[in-house]
Amino acid sequence: MQASVTVTPARIPELLLGLATVRPVFLWGAPGIGKSSLVRKFAESLGLECVSLLGTQLAPEDLIGVPQIRDGRSVFCPPEAIARDEPYCLFLDELNAATPDVQKAFYSLILDRRIGNYELPAGSIVIGAGNRATDNALARPIASALVNRLTHVHLTASPADWMVWAGENGIHPWVTDYLTDRPDHLWSAPPKSEEPFSTPRSWHMLSDALHSFGPALDEDTLKVITHGTLTPAHAVSFCGYAKIVRHTFGIEAILKGDASWPQRIEDRDLLFYLAEAFRGRLVKELPANREHVSPSVRQIAYRAKSLLVQLAEISVEVAQTVIADDSDGQPVLPAWFLIEAARDMPRLVEARR
């Protein structure tokens, strides 16, 4: 299902309060952006126990129950997890990953709030969640009859929301500081190949590992845990950031001329990170139009071209990332600066093409 309107995690409690208390709701979103934790937190705010059923691990009889003979008639007895006396939040996680037979078993539970003769206690709420087929996750088509029984809300990752949550939940300062500088690295689209990718969940996992290893964490181990949790490019960048934190060596020192670009092969991750920081500084400092270039900005541009030359002498590939277009093929740096770069560094600009 494609999203025409998306919401951030901060809006979910408000929406669920108005929707889930009167009708079943389905939360759509990419893996790892916090759907399950949002539902559990919402249920807790209402004073309801959250009972999770995982669609991929259910058979129809797990919902309908098994028959028993009472007074010569068979009666289906729903499982203990569902058949409760007090109101609760029934969370149908990975609902759209369930088999068609299991999805059918959910119909009456979702629409009529009952299974056989058992009816959910008054005050109970039903919330489903699942990934989209475009997320390269296990997702089956949902029948129109089930689609029409739910209110659909599409969730998107929000760096601002996650940083607030991170500050309240003891996320490692390296992670929060890094994502403050690179909020675009909080989430990346799931790859088609089997490899880690960055999500709020994976950053949380990395934070747990950093806390677990503590100050004794060495660079080789850091590479293992970052490449085991994050998108490869983000892992390289984070390792470079960690070196800066440990060695108090950053882009400011390079811009001022107090330090030079690292040249060791083993510091290539640091070089990539510094190049990204350099690019971000140029985006911030250089105006879009040449007529707005002041003498101080002209000095910054001159210094930037000098640093680009030095960077290209170490690695043309890394230097090219500074002047590269964005993911949509649009220039990030001002056109006037790129023209000057083309004049002064033709080899670098040719590599960019």
mmCIF file of N, CA and C in Angstrom, residues 31-32 185-191 196-203 229-232 234-235:
data_model
loop_
_atom_site.group_PDB
_atom_site.id
_atom_site.type_symbol
_atom_site.label_atom_id
_atom_site.label_comp_id
_atom_site.label_asym_id
_atom_site.label_seq_id
_atom_site.Cartn_x
_atom_site.Cartn_y
_atom_site.Cartn_z
ATOM 1 N N PRO A 31 10.614 -1.258 8.186
ATOM 2 C CA PRO A 31 11.155 -1.977 9.347
ATOM 3 C C PRO A 31 12.036 -1.072 10.198
ATOM 4 N N GLY A 32 11.920 -1.244 11.506
ATOM 5 C CA GLY A 32 12.853 -0.587 12.416
ATOM 6 C C GLY A 32 12.565 0.850 12.771
ATOM 7 N N HIS A 185 21.068 10.301 8.226
ATOM 8 C CA HIS A 185 21.566 8.932 8.371
ATOM 9 C C HIS A 185 20.717 8.102 9.346
ATOM 10 N N LEU A 186 19.670 8.692 9.911
ATOM 11 C CA LEU A 186 18.845 7.938 10.860
ATOM 12 C C LEU A 186 18.188 6.742 10.183
ATOM 13 N N TRP A 187 17.760 6.929 8.948
ATOM 14 C CA TRP A 187 17.030 5.871 8.255
ATOM 15 C C TRP A 187 17.496 5.790 6.816
ATOM 16 N N SER A 188 17.623 4.585 6.306
ATOM 17 C CA SER A 188 17.909 4.387 4.891
ATOM 18 C C SER A 188 16.971 3.313 4.359
ATOM 19 N N ALA A 189 16.671 3.396 3.084
ATOM 20 C CA ALA A 189 15.758 2.429 2.474
ATOM 21 C C ALA A 189 16.333 1.021 2.564
ATOM 22 N N PRO A 190 15.496 0.031 2.868
ATOM 23 C CA PRO A 190 15.991 -1.349 2.927
ATOM 24 C C PRO A 190 16.595 -1.765 1.588
ATOM 25 N N PRO A 191 17.790 -2.358 1.612
ATOM 26 C CA PRO A 191 18.438 -2.771 0.358
ATOM 27 C C PRO A 191 17.798 -4.035 -0.200
ATOM 28 N N PRO A 196 22.932 -5.229 6.402
ATOM 29 C CA PRO A 196 22.347 -4.321 7.396
ATOM 30 C C PRO A 196 21.996 -2.972 6.763
ATOM 31 N N PHE A 197 21.040 -2.294 7.357
ATOM 32 C CA PHE A 197 20.696 -0.946 6.907
ATOM 33 C C PHE A 197 20.261 -0.119 8.107
ATOM 34 N N SER A 198 20.423 1.175 7.991
ATOM 35 C CA SER A 198 20.222 2.080 9.128
ATOM 36 C C SER A 198 18.739 2.353 9.375
ATOM 37 N N THR A 199 18.328 2.194 10.614
ATOM 38 C CA THR A 199 16.980 2.517 11.068
ATOM 39 C C THR A 199 17.092 2.999 12.512
ATOM 40 N N PRO A 200 16.059 3.625 13.046
ATOM 41 C CA PRO A 200 16.105 3.956 14.471
ATOM 42 C C PRO A 200 16.410 2.736 15.344
ATOM 43 N N ARG A 201 15.872 1.583 14.955
ATOM 44 C CA ARG A 201 16.146 0.362 15.728
ATOM 45 C C ARG A 201 17.623 -0.007 15.682
ATOM 46 N N SER A 202 18.246 0.070 14.477
ATOM 47 C CA SER A 202 19.647 -0.336 14.370
ATOM 48 C C SER A 202 20.571 0.644 15.082
ATOM 49 N N TRP A 203 20.229 1.940 15.094
ATOM 50 C CA TRP A 203 21.026 2.891 15.877
ATOM 51 C C TRP A 203 20.909 2.593 17.370
ATOM 52 N N THR A 229 25.387 -3.336 11.969
ATOM 53 C CA THR A 229 24.100 -2.726 12.317
ATOM 54 C C THR A 229 23.643 -1.651 11.337
ATOM 55 N N LEU A 230 24.564 -0.994 10.651
ATOM 56 C CA LEU A 230 24.226 0.167 9.833
ATOM 57 C C LEU A 230 24.451 -0.077 8.346
ATOM 58 N N THR A 231 23.874 0.798 7.540
ATOM 59 C CA THR A 231 24.187 0.853 6.118
ATOM 60 C C THR A 231 25.703 1.010 5.963
ATOM 61 N N PRO A 232 26.333 0.294 5.034
ATOM 62 C CA PRO A 232 27.793 0.347 4.925
ATOM 63 C C PRO A 232 28.372 1.760 4.882
ATOM 64 N N HIS A 234 27.087 4.503 6.053
ATOM 65 C CA HIS A 234 26.888 5.134 7.355
ATOM 66 C C HIS A 234 27.875 4.561 8.372
ATOM 67 N N ALA A 235 28.171 3.272 8.259
ATOM 68 C CA ALA A 235 29.119 2.640 9.177
ATOM 69 C C ALA A 235 30.507 3.254 9.016
#
